XYZ file of C-alpha atoms in Angstrom:
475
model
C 0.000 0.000 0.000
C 1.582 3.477 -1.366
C 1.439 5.874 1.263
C -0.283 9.359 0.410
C 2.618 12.057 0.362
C 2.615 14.959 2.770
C 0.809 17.862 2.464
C -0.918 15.939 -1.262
C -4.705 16.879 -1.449
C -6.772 14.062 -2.537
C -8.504 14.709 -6.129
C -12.545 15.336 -6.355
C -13.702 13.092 -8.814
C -16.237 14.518 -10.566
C -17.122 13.183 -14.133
C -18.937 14.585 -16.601
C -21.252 16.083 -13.790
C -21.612 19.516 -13.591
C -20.356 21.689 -10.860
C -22.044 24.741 -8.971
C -19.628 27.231 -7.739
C -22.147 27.527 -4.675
C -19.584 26.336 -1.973
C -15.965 26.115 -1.578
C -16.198 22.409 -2.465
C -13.639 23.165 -5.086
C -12.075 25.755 -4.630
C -8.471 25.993 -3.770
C -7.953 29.467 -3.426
C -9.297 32.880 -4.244
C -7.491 35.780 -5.064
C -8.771 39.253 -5.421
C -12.382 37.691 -6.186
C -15.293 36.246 -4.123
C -17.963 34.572 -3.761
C -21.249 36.130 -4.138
C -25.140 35.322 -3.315
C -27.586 36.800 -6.145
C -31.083 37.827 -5.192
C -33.316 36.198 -7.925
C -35.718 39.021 -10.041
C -39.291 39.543 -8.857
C -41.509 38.659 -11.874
C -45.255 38.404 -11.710
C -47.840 37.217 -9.264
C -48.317 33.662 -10.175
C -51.268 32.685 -8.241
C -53.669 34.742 -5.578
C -55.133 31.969 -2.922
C -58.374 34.121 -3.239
C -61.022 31.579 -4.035
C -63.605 31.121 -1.191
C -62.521 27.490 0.681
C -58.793 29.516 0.402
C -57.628 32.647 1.861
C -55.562 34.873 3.561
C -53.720 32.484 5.667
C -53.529 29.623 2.539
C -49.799 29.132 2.011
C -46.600 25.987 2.341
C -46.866 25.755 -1.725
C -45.016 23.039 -3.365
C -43.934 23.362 -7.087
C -42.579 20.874 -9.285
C -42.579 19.626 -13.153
C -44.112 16.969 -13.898
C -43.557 16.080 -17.587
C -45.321 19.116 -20.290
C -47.069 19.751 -16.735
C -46.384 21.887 -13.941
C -47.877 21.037 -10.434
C -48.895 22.890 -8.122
C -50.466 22.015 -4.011
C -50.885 24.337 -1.086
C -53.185 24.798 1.671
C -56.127 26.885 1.353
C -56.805 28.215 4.888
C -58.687 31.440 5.824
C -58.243 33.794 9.307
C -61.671 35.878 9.691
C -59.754 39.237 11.409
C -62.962 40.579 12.644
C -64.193 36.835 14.610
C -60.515 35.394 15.004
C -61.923 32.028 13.874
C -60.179 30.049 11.230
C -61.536 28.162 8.537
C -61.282 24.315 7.800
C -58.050 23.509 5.743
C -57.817 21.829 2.458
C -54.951 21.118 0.102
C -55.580 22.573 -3.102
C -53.819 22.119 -6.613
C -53.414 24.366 -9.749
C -51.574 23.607 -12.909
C -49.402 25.174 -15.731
C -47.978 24.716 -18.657
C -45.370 26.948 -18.535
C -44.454 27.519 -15.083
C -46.176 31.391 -15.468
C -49.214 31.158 -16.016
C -51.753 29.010 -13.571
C -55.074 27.771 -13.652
C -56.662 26.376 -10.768
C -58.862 23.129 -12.421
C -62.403 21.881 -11.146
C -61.730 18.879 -9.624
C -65.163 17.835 -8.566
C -63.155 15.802 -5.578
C -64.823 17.545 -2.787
C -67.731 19.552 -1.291
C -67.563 23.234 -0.171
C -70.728 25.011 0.755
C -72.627 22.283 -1.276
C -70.443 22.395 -4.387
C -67.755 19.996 -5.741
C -66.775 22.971 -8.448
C -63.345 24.075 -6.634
C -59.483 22.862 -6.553
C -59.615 20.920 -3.494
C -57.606 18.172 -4.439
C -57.157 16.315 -0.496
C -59.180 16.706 2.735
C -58.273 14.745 5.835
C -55.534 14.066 7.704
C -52.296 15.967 6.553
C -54.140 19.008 4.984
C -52.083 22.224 6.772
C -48.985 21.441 5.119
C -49.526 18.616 2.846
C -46.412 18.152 0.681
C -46.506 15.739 -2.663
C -43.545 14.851 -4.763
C -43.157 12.549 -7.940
C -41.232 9.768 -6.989
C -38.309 9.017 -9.507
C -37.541 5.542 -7.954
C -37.325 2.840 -10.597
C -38.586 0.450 -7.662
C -41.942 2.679 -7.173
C -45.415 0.955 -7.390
C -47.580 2.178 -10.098
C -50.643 3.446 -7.636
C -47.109 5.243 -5.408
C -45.719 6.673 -8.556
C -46.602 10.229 -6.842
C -45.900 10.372 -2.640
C -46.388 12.830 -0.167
C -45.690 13.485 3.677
C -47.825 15.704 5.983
C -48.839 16.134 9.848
C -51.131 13.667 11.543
C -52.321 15.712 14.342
C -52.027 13.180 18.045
C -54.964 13.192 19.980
C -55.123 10.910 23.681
C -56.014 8.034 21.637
C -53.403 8.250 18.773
C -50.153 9.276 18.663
C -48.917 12.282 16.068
C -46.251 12.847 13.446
C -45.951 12.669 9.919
C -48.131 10.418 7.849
C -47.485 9.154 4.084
C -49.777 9.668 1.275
C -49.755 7.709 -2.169
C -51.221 8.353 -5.602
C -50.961 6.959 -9.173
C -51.754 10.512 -10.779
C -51.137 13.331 -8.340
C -54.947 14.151 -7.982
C -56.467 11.064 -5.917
C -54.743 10.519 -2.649
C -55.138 7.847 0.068
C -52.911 7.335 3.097
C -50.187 4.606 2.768
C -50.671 3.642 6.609
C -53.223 5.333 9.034
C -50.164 5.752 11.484
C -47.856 8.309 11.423
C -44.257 6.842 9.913
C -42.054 9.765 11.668
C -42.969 10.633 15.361
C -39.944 12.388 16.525
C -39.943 16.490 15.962
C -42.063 19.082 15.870
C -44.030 19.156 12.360
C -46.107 22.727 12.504
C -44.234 23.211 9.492
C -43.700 22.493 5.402
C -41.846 19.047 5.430
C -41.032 17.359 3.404
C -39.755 14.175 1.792
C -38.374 13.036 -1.319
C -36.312 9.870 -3.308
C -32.643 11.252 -3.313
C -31.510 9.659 -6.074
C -27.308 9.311 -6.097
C -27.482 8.080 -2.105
C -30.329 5.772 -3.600
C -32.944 6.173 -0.632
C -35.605 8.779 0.833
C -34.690 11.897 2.245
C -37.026 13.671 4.870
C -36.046 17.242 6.471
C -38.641 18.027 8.475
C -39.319 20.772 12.163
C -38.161 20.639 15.552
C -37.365 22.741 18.508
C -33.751 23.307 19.262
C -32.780 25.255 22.712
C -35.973 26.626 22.178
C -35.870 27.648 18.548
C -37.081 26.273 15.379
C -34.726 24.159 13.604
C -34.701 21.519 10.713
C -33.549 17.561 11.197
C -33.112 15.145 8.745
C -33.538 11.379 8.406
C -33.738 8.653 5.588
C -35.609 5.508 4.717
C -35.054 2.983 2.041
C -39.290 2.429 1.461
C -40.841 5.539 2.460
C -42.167 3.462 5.777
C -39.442 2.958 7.880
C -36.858 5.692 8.579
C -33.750 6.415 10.751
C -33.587 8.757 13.721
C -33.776 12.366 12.874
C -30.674 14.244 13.191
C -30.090 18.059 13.025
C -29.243 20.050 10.614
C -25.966 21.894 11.309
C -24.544 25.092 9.270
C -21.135 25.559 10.603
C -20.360 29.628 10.642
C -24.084 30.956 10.379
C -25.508 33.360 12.444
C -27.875 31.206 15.125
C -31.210 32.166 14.161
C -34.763 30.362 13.744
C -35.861 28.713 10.359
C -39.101 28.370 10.130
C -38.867 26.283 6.894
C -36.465 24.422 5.040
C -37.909 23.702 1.366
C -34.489 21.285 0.559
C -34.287 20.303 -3.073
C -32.165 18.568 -5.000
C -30.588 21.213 -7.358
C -32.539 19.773 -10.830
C -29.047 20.431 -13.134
C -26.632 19.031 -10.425
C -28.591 16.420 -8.431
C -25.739 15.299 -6.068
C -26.123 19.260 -4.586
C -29.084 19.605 -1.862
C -30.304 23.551 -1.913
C -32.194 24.926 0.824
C -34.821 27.900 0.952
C -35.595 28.198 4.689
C -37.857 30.912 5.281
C -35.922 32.888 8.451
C -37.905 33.987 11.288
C -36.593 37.211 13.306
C -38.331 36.816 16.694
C -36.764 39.870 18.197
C -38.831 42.585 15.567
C -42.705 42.685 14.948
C -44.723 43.737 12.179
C -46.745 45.513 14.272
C -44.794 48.211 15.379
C -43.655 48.942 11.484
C -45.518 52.092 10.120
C -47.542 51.729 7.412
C -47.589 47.730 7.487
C -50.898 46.177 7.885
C -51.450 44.955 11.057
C -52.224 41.130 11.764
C -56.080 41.207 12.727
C -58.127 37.793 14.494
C -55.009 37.115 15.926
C -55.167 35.725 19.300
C -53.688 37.369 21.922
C -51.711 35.451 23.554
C -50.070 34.611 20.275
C -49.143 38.645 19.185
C -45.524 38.055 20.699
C -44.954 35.719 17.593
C -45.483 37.927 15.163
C -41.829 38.127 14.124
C -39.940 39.239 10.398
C -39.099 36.913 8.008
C -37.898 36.478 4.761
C -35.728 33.686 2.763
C -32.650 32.554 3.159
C -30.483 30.078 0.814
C -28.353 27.152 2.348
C -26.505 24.268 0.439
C -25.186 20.695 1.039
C -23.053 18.299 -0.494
C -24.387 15.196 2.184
C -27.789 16.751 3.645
C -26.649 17.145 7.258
C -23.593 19.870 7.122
C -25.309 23.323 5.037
C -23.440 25.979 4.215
C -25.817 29.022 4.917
C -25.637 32.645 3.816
C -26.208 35.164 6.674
C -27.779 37.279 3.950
C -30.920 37.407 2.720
C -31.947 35.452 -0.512
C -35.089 37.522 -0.929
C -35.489 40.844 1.271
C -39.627 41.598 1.702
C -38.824 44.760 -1.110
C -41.082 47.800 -1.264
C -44.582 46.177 -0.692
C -45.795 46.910 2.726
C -47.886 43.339 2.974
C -44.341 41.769 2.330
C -43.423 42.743 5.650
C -46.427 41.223 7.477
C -45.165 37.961 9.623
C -44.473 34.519 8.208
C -44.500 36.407 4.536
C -41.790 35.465 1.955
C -42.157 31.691 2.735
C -40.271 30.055 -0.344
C -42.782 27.433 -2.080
C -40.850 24.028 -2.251
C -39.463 23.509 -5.858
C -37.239 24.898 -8.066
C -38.284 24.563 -12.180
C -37.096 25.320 -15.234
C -39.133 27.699 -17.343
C -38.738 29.830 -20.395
C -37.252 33.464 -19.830
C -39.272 36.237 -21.159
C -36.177 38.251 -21.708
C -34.107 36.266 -23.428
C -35.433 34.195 -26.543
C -34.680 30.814 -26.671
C -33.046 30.735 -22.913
C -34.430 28.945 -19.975
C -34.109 30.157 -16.437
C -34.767 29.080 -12.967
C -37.727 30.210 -11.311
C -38.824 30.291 -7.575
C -42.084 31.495 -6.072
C -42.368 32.879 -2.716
C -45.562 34.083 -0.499
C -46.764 37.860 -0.303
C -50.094 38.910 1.920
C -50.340 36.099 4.466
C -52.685 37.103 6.998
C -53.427 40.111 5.209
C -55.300 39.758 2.376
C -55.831 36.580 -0.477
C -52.255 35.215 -0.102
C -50.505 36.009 -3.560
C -47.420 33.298 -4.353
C -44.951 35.883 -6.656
C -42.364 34.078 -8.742
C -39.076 34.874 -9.120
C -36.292 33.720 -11.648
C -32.778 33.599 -11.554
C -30.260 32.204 -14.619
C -29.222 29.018 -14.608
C -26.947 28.173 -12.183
C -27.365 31.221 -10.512
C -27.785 31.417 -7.145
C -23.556 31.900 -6.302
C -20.803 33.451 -8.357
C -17.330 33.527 -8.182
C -17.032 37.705 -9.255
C -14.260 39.420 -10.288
C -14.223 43.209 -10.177
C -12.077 45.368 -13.173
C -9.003 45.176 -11.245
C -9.206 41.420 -11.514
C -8.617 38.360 -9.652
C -8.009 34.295 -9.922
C -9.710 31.958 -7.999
C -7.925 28.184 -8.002
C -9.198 24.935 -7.734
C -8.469 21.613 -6.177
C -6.970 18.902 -7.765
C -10.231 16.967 -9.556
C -10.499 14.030 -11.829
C -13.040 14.608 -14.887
C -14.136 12.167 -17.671
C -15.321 14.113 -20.688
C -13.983 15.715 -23.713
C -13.840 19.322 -23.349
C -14.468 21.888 -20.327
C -17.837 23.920 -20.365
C -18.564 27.098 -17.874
C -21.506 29.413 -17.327
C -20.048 32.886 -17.089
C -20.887 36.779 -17.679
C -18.569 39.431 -18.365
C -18.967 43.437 -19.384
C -18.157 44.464 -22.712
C -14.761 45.392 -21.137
C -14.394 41.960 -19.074
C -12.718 38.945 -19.762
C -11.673 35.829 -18.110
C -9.135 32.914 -19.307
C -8.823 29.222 -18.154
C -5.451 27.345 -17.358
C -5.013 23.697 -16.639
C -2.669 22.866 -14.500
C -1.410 19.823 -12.887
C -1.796 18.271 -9.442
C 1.495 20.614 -7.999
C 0.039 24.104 -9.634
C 2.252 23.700 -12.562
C 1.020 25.049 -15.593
C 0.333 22.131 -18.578
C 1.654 21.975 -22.403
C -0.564 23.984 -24.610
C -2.776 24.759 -21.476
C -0.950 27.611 -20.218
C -2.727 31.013 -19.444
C -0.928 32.467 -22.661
C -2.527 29.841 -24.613
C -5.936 30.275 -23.689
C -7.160 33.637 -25.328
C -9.671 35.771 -23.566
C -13.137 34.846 -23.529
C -16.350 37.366 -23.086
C -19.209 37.372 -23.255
C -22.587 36.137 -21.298
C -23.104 32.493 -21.934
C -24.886 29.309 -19.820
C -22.657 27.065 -21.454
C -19.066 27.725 -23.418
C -16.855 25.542 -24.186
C -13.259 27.096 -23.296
C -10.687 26.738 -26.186
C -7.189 27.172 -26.023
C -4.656 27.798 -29.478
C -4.131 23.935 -29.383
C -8.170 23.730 -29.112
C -11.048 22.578 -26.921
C -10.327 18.253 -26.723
C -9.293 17.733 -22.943
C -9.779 13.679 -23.207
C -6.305 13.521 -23.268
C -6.259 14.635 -19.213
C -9.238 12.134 -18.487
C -8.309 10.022 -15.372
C -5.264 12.486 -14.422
C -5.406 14.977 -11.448
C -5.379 18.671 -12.693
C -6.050 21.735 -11.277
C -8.078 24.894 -13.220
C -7.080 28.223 -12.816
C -9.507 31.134 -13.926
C -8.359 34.519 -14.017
C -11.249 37.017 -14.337
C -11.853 40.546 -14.348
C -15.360 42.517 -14.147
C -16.409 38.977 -14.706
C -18.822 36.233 -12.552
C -18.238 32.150 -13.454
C -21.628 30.481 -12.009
C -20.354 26.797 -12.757
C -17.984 24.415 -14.494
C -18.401 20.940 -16.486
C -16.589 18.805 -18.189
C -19.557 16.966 -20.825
């Protein structure tokens, strides 16, 4: 057995996968730039929760594409401010075929004030934060092929947690036990649940209260039935603070990276005391001391237990006054694709967060970001460099997302395990490349094959200026 030599970092493998630059997972060293958090664009109101058996308290969305088809579920749920009674719950569902644009379908499921003509897609057990999810495992039963997870409230006779839900076409629902399959935490909350395909079982981040704050754990099953003990959540270098939600996805482009969207509750400030913010009517009383501030944060993993998360905001509440009311800007779970309206031909990412809770009809606002997006190594016009650890790759050529201005540039080097600059992959070699592009294939004078470096450690220098480099592949 060959000894590994001092001081010798072990290469990253990584493939043909591609790479976020959302972490310092690779990266060596930075000089001169840094990495920076973008705060995705507010586009239009996507939905308003203002149907009758909804409301102003209807909210914990979930988002995801399904095929042509984009799904949508939330809770309809309504606060009357002048009797302080709530409504009954329901989930309800709405659809798109674009991610944009929504309709909310009649379902003809089940009966509000005499009428089966509404959206109510599941009533029962698990209807405050009911949270469905296709279910990519190639093991999945036909009538499971869509699952979901949501609270089982206990009573003296029955004991509470999380139940599990099953359908074969994301409209009909039954329960897949009538006891709960998670009974450890605290699940007033959007949990949630999903098949995480590279560890190959099911991943469930879900509330509980930690030294009196609300925190996230995590725990895994291998049949959606029978799962490990929770475990929290940690985020090594973050401010201690409460997260009222977690909304952990796997990123859709880079599956092996977990992104979180926790909504971040500030129990020390009140909407109430903020002039010119609605105030939170029907309240109870005793409650008024948790009307805190929130808004969303943005967290990432590389195993699901150890996040990196920003201490600033991913989405501030911005200029609207109803923004600012408690428990607003709750991230809806999901991240999709969609077309941008800006840019023919180019998709984006978009998001969609709450506005209005406990104000008026709760509005769910989307926001988009470009691919890849969310973190950027940026260079300013004095320039920088940013190195990487030694990795191992397996394609042909080397791909990166990047923007520059008209007067920025940025060049690649390849270099090997010891920093040493390669044959024909030298920085003089590669010329400068500008430009705004979600995927470019970096040529050098020699040109753009790489296969011959397949297998061997190397290192990748970038030196930028007035630039940003989102991520890196090698296809």
């Amino acid at each position: 057995m060959v000894a590994t030599p001092p001081n010798t970092v072990e290469p990253i493998e990584i493939g043909t996968r591609l790479e976020p630059l959302i972490d310092d997972y690779l990266i060596d060293s930075l000089h001169n730039v840094k990495q920076v958090l973008h705060e995705p664009i507010r586009r239009e109101v996507a939905i308003v929760n203002d149907s009758p058996w909804e409301g102003n308290v209807s909210g914990y969305h979930v988002v995801f594409q399904d095929g042509d088809l984009y799904r949508m579920y939330y809770r309809g749920w309504n606060l009357d401010g002048k009797s302080g009674q709530f409504s009954r719950d329901h989930t309800c569902y709405a659809e798109s075929i674009d991610g944009i644009h929504w309709t909310k379908p009649e379902l003809g499921l089940y009966e509000f004030d005499g009428s089966t003509r509404n959206n109510i897609v599941w009533e029962g057990e698990g209807t405050h934060a009911f949270a469905p999810f296709k279910d990519p495992n190639p093991a999945c039963k036909p009538e499971q092929q869509y699952k979901a997870v949501g609270p089982i409230m206990g009573t003296p006779q029955k004991q509470g947690g999380l139940g599990a839900f099953q359908s074969s076409d994301g409209i009909h629902w039954s329960p897949m036990q009538e006891t709960p399959v998670i009974t450890k935490g605290a699940f007033d909350s959007l949990n949630l649940a999903f098949w995480d395909a590279p560890r190959q079982c099911y991943v469930d981040f879900h509330r509980d209260s930690r030294d009196g704050r609300r925190a996230i754990v995590t725990c895994t099953s291998p049949d959606f039935i029978h799962w490990s003990d929770p475990v929290w959540l940690e985020c090594p270098g973050a401010a201690v603070e409460e997260l009222y939600t977690n909304a952990v996805v796997p990123y859709l482009r880079a599956p092996h990276v977990f992104l979180g969207f926790p909504m971040r509750y500030v129990a020390s400030r009140s909407s109430q005391s903020m002039e010119g913010v609605p105030a939170v009517t029907g309240f109870p009383d005793a409650k008024l001391s948790e009307l805190g501030l929130t808004d969303a944060a943005f967290m990432t993993s590389r195993d699901g237990r150890q996040f990196h998360r920003w201490n600033e905001a991913f989405i501030r509440p911005g200029l609207s006054s109803d923004c600012w009311i408690t428990r607003n800007n709750a991230p809806a779970w999901g991240v999709v694709e969609t077309k941008s309206d800006t840019a023919e031909g180019i998709s984006e990412l978009s998001i969609y967060a709450t506005e209005s809770y406990f104000n008026k009809a709760t509005r769910l606002r989307r926001f988009s970001l470009r691919m890849d997006g969310f973190v950027s190594i940026r260079a300013d016009s004095l320039g920088g460099e940013m190195v990487t650890k030694p990795i191992i790759f397996s394609g042909k050529c080397l791909e990166m997302n990047f923007s520059t201005s008209a007067a920025g540039a940025i060049q690649v080097e390849i270099q090997d395990a010891s920093g040493t600059p390669l044959p024909g992959f030298g920085l003089e070699d590669c010329p400068e490349i500008y430009g705004d592009r979600i995927k470019h294939v970096v040529a050098w004078k020699q040109g753009r094959d790489v296969s011959k470096l397949v297998g061997k450690p190397i290192r990748l220098r970038f030196v930028m200026k007035d630039a940003d480099l989102y991520a890196i592949q090698f296809p």
